[in-house]
PDB file of C-alpha atoms and ligand atoms in Angstrom:
ATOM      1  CA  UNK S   1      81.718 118.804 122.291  1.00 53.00           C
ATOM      2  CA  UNK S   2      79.979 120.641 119.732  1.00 51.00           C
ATOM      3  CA  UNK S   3      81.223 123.791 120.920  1.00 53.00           C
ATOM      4  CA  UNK S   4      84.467 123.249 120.773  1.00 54.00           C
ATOM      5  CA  UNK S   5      84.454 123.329 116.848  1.00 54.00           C
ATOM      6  CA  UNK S   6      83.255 127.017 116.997  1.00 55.00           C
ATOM      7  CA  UNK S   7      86.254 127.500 119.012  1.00 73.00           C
ATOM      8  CA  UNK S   8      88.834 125.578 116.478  1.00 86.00           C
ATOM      9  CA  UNK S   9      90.373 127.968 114.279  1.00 92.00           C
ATOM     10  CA  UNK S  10      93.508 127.928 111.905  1.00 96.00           C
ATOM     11  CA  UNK S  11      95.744 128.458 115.200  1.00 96.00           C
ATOM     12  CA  UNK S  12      94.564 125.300 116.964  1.00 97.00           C
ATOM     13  CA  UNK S  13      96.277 122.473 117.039  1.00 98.00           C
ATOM     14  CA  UNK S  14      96.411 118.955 114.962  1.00 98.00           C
ATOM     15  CA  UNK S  15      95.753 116.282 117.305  1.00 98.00           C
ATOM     16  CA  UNK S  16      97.481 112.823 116.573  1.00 98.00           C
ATOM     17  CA  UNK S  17      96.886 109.605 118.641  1.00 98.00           C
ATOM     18  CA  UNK S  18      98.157 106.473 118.754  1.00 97.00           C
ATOM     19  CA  UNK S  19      98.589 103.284 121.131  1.00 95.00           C
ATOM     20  CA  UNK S  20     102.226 104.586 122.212  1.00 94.00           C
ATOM     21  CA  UNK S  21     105.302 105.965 120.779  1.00 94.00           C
ATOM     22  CA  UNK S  22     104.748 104.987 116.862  1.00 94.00           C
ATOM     23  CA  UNK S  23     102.656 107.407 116.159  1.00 96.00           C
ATOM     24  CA  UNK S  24     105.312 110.214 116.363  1.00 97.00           C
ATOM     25  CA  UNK S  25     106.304 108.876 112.921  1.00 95.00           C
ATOM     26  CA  UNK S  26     102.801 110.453 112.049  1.00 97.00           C
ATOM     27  CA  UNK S  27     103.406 113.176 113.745  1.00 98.00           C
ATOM     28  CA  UNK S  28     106.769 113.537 112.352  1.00 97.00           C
ATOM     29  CA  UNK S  29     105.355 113.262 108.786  1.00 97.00           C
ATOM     30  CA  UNK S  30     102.699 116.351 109.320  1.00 98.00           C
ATOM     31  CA  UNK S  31     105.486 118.463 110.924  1.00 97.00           C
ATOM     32  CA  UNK S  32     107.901 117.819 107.486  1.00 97.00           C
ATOM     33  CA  UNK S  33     104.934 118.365 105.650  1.00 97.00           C
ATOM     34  CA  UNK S  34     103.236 121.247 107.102  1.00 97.00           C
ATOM     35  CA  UNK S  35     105.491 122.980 109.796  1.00 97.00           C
ATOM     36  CA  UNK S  36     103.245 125.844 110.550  1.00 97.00           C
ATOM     37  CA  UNK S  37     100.788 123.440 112.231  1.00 98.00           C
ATOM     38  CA  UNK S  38     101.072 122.493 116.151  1.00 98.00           C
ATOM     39  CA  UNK S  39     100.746 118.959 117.365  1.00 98.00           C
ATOM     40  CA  UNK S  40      99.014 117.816 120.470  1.00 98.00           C
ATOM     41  CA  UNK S  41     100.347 114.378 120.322  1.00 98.00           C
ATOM     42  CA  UNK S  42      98.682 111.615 123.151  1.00 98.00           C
ATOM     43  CA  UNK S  43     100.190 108.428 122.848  1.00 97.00           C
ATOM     44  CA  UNK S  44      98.988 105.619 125.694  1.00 97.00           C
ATOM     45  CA  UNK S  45     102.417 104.351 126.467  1.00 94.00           C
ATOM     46  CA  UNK S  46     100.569 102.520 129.970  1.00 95.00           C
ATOM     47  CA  UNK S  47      98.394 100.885 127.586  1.00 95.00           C
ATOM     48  CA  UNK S  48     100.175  99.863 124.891  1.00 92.00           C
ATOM     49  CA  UNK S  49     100.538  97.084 122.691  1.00 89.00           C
ATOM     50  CA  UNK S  50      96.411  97.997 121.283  1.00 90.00           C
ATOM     51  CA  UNK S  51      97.016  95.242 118.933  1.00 81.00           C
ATOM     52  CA  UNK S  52      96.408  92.298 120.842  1.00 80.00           C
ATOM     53  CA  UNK S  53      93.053  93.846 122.211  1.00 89.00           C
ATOM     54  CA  UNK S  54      89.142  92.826 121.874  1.00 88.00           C
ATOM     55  CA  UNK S  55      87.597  95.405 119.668  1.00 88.00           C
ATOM     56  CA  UNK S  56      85.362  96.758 122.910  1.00 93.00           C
ATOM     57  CA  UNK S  57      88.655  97.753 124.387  1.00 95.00           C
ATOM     58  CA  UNK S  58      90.454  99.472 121.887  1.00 93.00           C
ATOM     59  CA  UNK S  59      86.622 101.691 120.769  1.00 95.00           C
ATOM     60  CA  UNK S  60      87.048 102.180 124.676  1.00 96.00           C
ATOM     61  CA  UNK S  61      90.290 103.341 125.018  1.00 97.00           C
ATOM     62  CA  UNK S  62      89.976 105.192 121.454  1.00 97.00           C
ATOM     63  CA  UNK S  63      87.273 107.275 122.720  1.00 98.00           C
ATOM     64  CA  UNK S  64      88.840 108.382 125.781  1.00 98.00           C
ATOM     65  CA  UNK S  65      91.021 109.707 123.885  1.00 98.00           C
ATOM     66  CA  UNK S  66      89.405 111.110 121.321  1.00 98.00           C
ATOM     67  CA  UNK S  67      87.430 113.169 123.915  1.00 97.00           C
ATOM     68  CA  UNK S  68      90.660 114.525 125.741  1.00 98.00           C
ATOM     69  CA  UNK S  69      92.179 115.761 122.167  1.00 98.00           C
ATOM     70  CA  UNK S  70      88.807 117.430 121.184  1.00 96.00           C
ATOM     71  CA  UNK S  71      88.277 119.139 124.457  1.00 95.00           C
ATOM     72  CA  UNK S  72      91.514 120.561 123.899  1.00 95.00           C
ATOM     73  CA  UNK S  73      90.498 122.382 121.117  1.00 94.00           C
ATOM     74  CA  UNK S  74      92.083 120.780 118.047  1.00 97.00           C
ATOM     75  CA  UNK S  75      90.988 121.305 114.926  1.00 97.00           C
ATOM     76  CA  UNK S  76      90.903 118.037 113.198  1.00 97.00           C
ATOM     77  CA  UNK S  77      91.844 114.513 114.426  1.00 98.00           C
ATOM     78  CA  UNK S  78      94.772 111.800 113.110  1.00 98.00           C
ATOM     79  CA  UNK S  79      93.946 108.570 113.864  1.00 98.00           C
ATOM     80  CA  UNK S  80      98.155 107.178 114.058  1.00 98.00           C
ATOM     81  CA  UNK S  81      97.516 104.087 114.854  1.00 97.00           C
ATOM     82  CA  UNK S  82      96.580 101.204 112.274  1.00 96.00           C
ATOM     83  CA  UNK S  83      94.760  99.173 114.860  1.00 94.00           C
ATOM     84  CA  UNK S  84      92.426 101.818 116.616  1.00 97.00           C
ATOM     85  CA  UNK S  85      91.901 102.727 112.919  1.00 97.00           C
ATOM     86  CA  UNK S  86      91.088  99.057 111.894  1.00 96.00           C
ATOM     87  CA  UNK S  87      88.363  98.516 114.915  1.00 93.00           C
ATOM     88  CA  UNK S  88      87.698 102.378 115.607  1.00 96.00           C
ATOM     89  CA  UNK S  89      87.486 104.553 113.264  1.00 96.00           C
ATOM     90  CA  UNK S  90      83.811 104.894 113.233  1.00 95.00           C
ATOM     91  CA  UNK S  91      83.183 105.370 116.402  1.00 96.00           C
ATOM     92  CA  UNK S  92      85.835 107.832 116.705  1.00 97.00           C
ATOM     93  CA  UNK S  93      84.547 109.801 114.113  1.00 96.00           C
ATOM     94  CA  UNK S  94      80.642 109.433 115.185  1.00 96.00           C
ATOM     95  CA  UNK S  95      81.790 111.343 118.672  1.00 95.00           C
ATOM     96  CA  UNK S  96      84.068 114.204 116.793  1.00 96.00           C
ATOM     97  CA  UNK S  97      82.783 117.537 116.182  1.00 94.00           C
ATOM     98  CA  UNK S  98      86.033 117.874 114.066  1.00 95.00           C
ATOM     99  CA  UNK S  99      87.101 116.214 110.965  1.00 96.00           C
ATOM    100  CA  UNK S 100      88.828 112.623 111.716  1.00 97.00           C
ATOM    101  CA  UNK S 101      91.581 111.626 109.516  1.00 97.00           C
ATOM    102  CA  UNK S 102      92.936 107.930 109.816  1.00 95.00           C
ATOM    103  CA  UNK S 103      95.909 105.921 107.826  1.00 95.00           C
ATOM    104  CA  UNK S 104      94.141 102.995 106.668  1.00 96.00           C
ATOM    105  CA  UNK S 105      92.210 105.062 103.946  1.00 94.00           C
ATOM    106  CA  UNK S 106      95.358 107.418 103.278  1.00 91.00           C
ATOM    107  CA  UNK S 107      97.529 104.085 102.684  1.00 93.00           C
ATOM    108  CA  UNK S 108      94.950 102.880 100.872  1.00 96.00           C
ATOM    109  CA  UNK S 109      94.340 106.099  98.568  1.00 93.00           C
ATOM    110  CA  UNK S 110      98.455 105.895  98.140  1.00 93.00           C
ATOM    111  CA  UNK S 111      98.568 102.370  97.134  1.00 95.00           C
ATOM    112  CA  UNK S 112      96.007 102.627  94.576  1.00 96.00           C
ATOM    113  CA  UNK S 113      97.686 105.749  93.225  1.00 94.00           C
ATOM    114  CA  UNK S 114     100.972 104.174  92.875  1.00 95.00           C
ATOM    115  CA  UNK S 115     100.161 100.616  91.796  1.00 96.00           C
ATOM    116  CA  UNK S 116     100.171  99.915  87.727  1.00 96.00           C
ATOM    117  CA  UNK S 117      99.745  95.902  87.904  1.00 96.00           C
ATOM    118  CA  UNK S 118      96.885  95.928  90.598  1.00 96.00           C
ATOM    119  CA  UNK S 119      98.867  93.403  92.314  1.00 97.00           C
ATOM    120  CA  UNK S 120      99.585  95.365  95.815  1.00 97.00           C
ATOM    121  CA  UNK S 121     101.047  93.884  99.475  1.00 98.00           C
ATOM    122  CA  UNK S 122      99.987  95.181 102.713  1.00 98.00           C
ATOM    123  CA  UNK S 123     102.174  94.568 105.805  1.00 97.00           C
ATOM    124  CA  UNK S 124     101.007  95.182 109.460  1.00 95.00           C
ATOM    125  CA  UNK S 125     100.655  93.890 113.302  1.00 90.00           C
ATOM    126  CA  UNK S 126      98.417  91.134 113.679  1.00 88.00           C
ATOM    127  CA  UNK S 127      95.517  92.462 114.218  1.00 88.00           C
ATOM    128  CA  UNK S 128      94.951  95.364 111.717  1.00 94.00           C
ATOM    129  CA  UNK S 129      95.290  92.080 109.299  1.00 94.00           C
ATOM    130  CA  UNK S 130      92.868  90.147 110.717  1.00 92.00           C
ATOM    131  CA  UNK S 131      90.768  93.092 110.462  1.00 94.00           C
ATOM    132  CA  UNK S 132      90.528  93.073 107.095  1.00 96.00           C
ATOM    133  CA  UNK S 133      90.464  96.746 107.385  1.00 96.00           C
ATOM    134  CA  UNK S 134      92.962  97.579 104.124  1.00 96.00           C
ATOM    135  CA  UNK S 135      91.635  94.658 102.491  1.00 96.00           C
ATOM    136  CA  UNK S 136      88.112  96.576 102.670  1.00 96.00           C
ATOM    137  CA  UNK S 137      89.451  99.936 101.995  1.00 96.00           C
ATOM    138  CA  UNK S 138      91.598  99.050  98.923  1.00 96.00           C
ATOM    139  CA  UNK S 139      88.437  97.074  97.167  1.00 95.00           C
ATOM    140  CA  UNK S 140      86.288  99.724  98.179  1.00 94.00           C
ATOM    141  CA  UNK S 141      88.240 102.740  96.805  1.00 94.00           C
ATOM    142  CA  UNK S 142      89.323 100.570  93.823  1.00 87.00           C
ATOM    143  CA  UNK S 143      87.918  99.558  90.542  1.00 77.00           C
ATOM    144  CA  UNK S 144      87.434  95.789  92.566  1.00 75.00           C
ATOM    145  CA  UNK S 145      90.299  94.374  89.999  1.00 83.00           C
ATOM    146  CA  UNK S 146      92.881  94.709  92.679  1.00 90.00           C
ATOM    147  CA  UNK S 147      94.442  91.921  93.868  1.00 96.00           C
ATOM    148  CA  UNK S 148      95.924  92.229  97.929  1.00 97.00           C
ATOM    149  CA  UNK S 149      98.227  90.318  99.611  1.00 98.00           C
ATOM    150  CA  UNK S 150      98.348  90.755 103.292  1.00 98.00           C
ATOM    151  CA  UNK S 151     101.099  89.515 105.844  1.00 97.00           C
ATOM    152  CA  UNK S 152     101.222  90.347 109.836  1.00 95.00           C
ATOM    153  CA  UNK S 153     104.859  91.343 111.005  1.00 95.00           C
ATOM    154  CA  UNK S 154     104.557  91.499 114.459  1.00 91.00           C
ATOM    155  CA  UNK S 155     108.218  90.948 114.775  1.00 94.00           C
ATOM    156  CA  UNK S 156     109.019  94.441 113.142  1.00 95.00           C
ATOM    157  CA  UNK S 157     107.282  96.671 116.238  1.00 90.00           C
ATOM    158  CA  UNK S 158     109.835  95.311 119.014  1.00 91.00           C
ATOM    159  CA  UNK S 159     112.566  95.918 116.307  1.00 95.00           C
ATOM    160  CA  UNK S 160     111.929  99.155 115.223  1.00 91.00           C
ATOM    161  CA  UNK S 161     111.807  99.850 118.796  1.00 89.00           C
ATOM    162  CA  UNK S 162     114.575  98.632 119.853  1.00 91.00           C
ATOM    163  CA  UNK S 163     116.308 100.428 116.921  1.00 92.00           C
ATOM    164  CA  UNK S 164     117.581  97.823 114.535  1.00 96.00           C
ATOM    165  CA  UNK S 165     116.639  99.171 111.891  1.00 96.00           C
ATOM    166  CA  UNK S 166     119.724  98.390 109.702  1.00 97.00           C
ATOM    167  CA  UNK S 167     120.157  94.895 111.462  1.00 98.00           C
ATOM    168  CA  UNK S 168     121.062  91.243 109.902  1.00 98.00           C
ATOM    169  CA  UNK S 169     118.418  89.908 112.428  1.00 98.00           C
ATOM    170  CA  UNK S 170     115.857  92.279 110.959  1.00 98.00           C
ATOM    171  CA  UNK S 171     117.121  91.806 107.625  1.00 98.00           C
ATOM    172  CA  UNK S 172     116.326  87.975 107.687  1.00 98.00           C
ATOM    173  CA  UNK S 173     112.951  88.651 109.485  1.00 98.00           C
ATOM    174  CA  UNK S 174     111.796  91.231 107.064  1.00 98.00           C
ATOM    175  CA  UNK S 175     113.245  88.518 104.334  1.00 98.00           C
ATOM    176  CA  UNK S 176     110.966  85.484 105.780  1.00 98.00           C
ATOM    177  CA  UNK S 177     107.637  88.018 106.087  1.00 98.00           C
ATOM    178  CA  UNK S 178     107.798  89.883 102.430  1.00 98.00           C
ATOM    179  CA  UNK S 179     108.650  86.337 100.844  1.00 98.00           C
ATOM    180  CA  UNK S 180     105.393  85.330 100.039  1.00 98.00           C
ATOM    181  CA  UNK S 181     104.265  88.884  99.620  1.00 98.00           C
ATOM    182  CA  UNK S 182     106.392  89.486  97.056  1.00 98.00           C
ATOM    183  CA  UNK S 183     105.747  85.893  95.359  1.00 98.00           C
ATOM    184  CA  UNK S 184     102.692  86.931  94.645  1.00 97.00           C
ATOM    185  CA  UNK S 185     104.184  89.497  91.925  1.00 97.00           C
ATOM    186  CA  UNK S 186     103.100  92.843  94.024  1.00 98.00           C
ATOM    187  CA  UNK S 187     104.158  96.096  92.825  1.00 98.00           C
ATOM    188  CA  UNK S 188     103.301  98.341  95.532  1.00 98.00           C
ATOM    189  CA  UNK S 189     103.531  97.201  99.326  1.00 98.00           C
ATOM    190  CA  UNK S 190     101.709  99.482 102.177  1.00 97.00           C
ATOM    191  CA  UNK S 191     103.532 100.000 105.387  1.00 96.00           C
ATOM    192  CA  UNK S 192     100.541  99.117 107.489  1.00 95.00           C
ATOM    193  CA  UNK S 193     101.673  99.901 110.973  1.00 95.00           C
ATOM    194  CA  UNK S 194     103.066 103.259 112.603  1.00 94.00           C
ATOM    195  CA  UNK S 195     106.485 101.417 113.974  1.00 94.00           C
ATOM    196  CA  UNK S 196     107.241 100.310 109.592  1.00 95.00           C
ATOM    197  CA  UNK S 197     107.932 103.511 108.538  1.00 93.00           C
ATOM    198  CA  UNK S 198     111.832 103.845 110.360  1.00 93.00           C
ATOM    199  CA  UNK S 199     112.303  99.829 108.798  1.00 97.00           C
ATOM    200  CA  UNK S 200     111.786 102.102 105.226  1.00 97.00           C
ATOM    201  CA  UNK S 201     115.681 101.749 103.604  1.00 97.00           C
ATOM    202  CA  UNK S 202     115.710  98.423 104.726  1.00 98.00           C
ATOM    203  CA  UNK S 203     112.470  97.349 103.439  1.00 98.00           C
ATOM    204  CA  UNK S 204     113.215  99.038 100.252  1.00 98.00           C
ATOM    205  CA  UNK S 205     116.384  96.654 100.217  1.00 98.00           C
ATOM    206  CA  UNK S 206     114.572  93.614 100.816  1.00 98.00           C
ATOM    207  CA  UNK S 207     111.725  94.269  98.367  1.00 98.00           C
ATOM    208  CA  UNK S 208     113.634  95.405  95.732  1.00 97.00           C
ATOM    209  CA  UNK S 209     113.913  98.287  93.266  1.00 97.00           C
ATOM    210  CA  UNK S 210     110.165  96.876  91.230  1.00 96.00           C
ATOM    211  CA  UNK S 211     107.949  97.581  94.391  1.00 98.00           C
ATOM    212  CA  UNK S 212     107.334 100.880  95.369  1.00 97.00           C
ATOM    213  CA  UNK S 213     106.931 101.501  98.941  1.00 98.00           C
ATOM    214  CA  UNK S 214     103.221 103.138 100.468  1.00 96.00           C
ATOM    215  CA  UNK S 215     104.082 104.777 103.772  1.00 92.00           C
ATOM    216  CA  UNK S 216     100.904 105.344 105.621  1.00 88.00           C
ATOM    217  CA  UNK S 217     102.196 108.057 107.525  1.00 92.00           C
ATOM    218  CA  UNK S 218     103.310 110.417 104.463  1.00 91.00           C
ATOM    219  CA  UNK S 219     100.034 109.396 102.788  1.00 89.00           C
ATOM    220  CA  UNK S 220      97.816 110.657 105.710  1.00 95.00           C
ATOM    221  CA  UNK S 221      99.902 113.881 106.471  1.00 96.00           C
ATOM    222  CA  UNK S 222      99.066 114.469 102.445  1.00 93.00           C
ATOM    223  CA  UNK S 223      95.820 113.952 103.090  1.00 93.00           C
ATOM    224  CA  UNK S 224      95.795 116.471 105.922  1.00 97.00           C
ATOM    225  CA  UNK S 225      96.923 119.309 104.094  1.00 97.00           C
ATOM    226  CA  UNK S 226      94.410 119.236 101.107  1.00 96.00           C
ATOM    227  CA  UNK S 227      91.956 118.511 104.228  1.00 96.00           C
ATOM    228  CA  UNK S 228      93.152 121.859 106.094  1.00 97.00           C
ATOM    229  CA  UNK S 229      93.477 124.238 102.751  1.00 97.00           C
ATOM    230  CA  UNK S 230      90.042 123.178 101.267  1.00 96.00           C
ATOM    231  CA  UNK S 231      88.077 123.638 104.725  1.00 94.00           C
ATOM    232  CA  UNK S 232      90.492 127.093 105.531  1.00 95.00           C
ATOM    233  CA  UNK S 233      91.803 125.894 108.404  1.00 96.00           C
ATOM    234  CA  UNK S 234      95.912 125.882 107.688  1.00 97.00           C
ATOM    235  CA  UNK S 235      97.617 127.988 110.073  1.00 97.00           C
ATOM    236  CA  UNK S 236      98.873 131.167 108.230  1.00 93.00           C
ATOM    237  CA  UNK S 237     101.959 130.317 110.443  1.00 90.00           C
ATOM    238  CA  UNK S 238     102.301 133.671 111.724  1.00 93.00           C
ATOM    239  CA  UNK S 239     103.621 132.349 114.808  1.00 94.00           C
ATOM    240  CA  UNK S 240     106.229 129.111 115.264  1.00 95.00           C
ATOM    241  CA  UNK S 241     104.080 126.197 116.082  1.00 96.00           C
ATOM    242  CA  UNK S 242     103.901 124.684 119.444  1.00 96.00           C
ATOM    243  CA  UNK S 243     103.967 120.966 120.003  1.00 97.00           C
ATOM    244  CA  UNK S 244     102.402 118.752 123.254  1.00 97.00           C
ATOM    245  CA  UNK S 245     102.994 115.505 123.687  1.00 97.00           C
ATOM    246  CA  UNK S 246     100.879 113.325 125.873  1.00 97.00           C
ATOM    247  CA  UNK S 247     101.693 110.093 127.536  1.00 96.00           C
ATOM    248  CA  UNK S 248      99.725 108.053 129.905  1.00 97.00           C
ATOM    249  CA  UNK S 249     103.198 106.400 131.305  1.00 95.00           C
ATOM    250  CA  UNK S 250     107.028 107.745 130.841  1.00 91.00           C
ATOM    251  CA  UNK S 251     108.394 104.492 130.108  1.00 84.00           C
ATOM    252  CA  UNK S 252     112.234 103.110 130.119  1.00 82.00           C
ATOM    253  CA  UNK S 253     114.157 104.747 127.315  1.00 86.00           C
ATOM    254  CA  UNK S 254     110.715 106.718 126.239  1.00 89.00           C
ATOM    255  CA  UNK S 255     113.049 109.460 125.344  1.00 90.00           C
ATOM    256  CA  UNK S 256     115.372 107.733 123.228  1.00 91.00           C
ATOM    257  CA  UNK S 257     112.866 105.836 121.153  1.00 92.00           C
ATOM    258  CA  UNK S 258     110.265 108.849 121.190  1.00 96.00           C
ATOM    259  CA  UNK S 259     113.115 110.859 119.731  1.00 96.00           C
ATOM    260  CA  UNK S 260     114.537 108.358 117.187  1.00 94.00           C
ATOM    261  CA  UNK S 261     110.365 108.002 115.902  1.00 95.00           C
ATOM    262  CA  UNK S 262     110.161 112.056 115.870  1.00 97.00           C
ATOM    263  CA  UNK S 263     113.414 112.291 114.177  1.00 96.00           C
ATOM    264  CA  UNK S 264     113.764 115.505 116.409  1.00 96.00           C
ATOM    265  CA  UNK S 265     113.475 116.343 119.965  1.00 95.00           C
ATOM    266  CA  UNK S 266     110.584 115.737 121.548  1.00 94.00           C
ATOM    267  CA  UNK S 267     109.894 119.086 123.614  1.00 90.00           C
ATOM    268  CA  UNK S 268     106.750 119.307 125.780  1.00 93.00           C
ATOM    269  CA  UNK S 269     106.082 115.740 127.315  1.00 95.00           C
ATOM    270  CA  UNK S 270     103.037 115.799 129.860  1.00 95.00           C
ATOM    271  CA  UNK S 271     102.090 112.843 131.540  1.00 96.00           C
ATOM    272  CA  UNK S 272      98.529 112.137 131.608  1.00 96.00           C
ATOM    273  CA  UNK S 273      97.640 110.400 135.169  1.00 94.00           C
ATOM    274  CA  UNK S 274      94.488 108.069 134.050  1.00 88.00           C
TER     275      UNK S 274
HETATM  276  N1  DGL I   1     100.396 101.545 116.841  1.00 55.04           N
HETATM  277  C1  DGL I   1     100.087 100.174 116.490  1.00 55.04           C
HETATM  278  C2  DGL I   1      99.699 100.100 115.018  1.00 55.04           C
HETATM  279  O1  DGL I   1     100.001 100.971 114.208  1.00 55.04           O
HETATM  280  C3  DGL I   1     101.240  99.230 116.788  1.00 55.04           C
HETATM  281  C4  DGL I   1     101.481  99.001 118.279  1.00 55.04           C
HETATM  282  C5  DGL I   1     100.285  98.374 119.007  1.00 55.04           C
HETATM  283  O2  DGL I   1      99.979  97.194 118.798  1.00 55.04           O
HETATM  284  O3  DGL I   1      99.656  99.089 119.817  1.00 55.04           O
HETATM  285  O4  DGL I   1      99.063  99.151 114.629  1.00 55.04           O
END
């Protein structure tokens, strides 16, 4: 593996993974963000929902991936998913010969940024909570005075998915989850999980105009470009981008919901046969 970072240059590709389709709102923020770049996306639809997994399991699966990205040549890694980021991370980023970004720390970075009365939510699936992963990042990057409130929404990922995203069922679930989050007088609330970010408007709705919303995957596709300019590795964008997309399975409707995460056409799909 150690080769393949000699080989990485400003015309290889970003590689994003995640547990399945959410990730392509990660994907989707880095193209907005930095269009120049291409995307080798790998998303394990066959293996998906991560977030009901031991921790051996998902560092398992994680690193199979990992491996397949680098060996394609990319030049740095995006950890998409909250839960392989939760239980992962590190051994993700003890195999990579490339830099390994991940959205716990970018969410966390963004919430601490935006937050004025250290009071600051974090919604997610169930197990990035009982992780305590943000909880951890947020005291560690703070000044320790921060106060977080975490509640698991597993109800949003099967309704993001299925696209009610401007929904009166969704409306009263998001209700009954972010009222006792935003009891507790928060300011800021982090989007903790890669389906949250297409629930945004109504979220913002729900919450109200006092809390400002942290949306992991803008914060992490900010963190990539800094990452990219200060190591010289943007593409100079000389030619359009190309974008992969990798799936272990091509499941019912992939193409709808893959394209209503993207906010675009998804192109290149190649499925992966593990
Ligand atoms: N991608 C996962 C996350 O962001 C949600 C779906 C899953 O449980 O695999 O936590």
């Amino acid at each position: 593996l150690k080769e393949v970072i000699m080989q990485a240059d400003q015309t290889s590709p970003i590689g994003v993974f995640d547990s399945g389709v959410g990730g392509l709102t990660v994907a989707r923020a880095i193209m907005d963000r930095l269009p120049g770049e291409s995307i080798l996306y790998f998303g394990d639809t066959a293996r998906v929902p991560y977030g009901v997994k031991s921790v051996e399991t998902i560092a398992r699966y994680a690193t199979q991936i990992a491996e397949f990205l680098i060996e394609r040549r990319v030049k740095l890694l995006v950890v998409a998913c909250n839960t392989m980021a939760a239980v992962a991370f590190q051994t993700i980023r003890d195999l990579s010969p490339v830099p390994v970004l991940e959205v716990i720390e970018a969410g966390a970075r963004g919430a601490l940024a935006r937050t004025r009365n250290h009071r600051i939510g974090v919604i997610a699936t169930s197990a990035t909570v009982a992780s305590g992963a943000y909880v951890r990042a947020i005291k560690g990057l703070g000044n320790g005075c921060t106060e977080i409130v975490s509640q698991a929404c597993p109800l949003f990922v099967p309704l993001a998915e299925e696209g009610w995203t401007d929904h009166e069922v969704t409306r009263l679930t998001a209700r009954e989850y972010l009222g006792p989050v935003l009891a507790q007088d928060v300011d800021t609330l982090v989007l903790g999980c890669t389906h949250y970010p297409l629930l945004k408007p109504l979220l913002r709705e729900v919450a109200g105009p006092g809390v400002e919303l942290v949306d992991s995957a803008e914060a992490v596709s900010e963190r990539a470009e800094l990452l990219l300019r200060d190591l010289k590795l943007a593409n100079p964008g000389l030619e359009p981008p190309r974008h992969v997309f990798h799936v272990t399975d091509v499941p019912m409707r992939f193409q709808e919901v893959g394209e209503r995460f993207l906010g675009r056409p998804l192109g290149n799909v190649q499925l992966v046969k593990w």
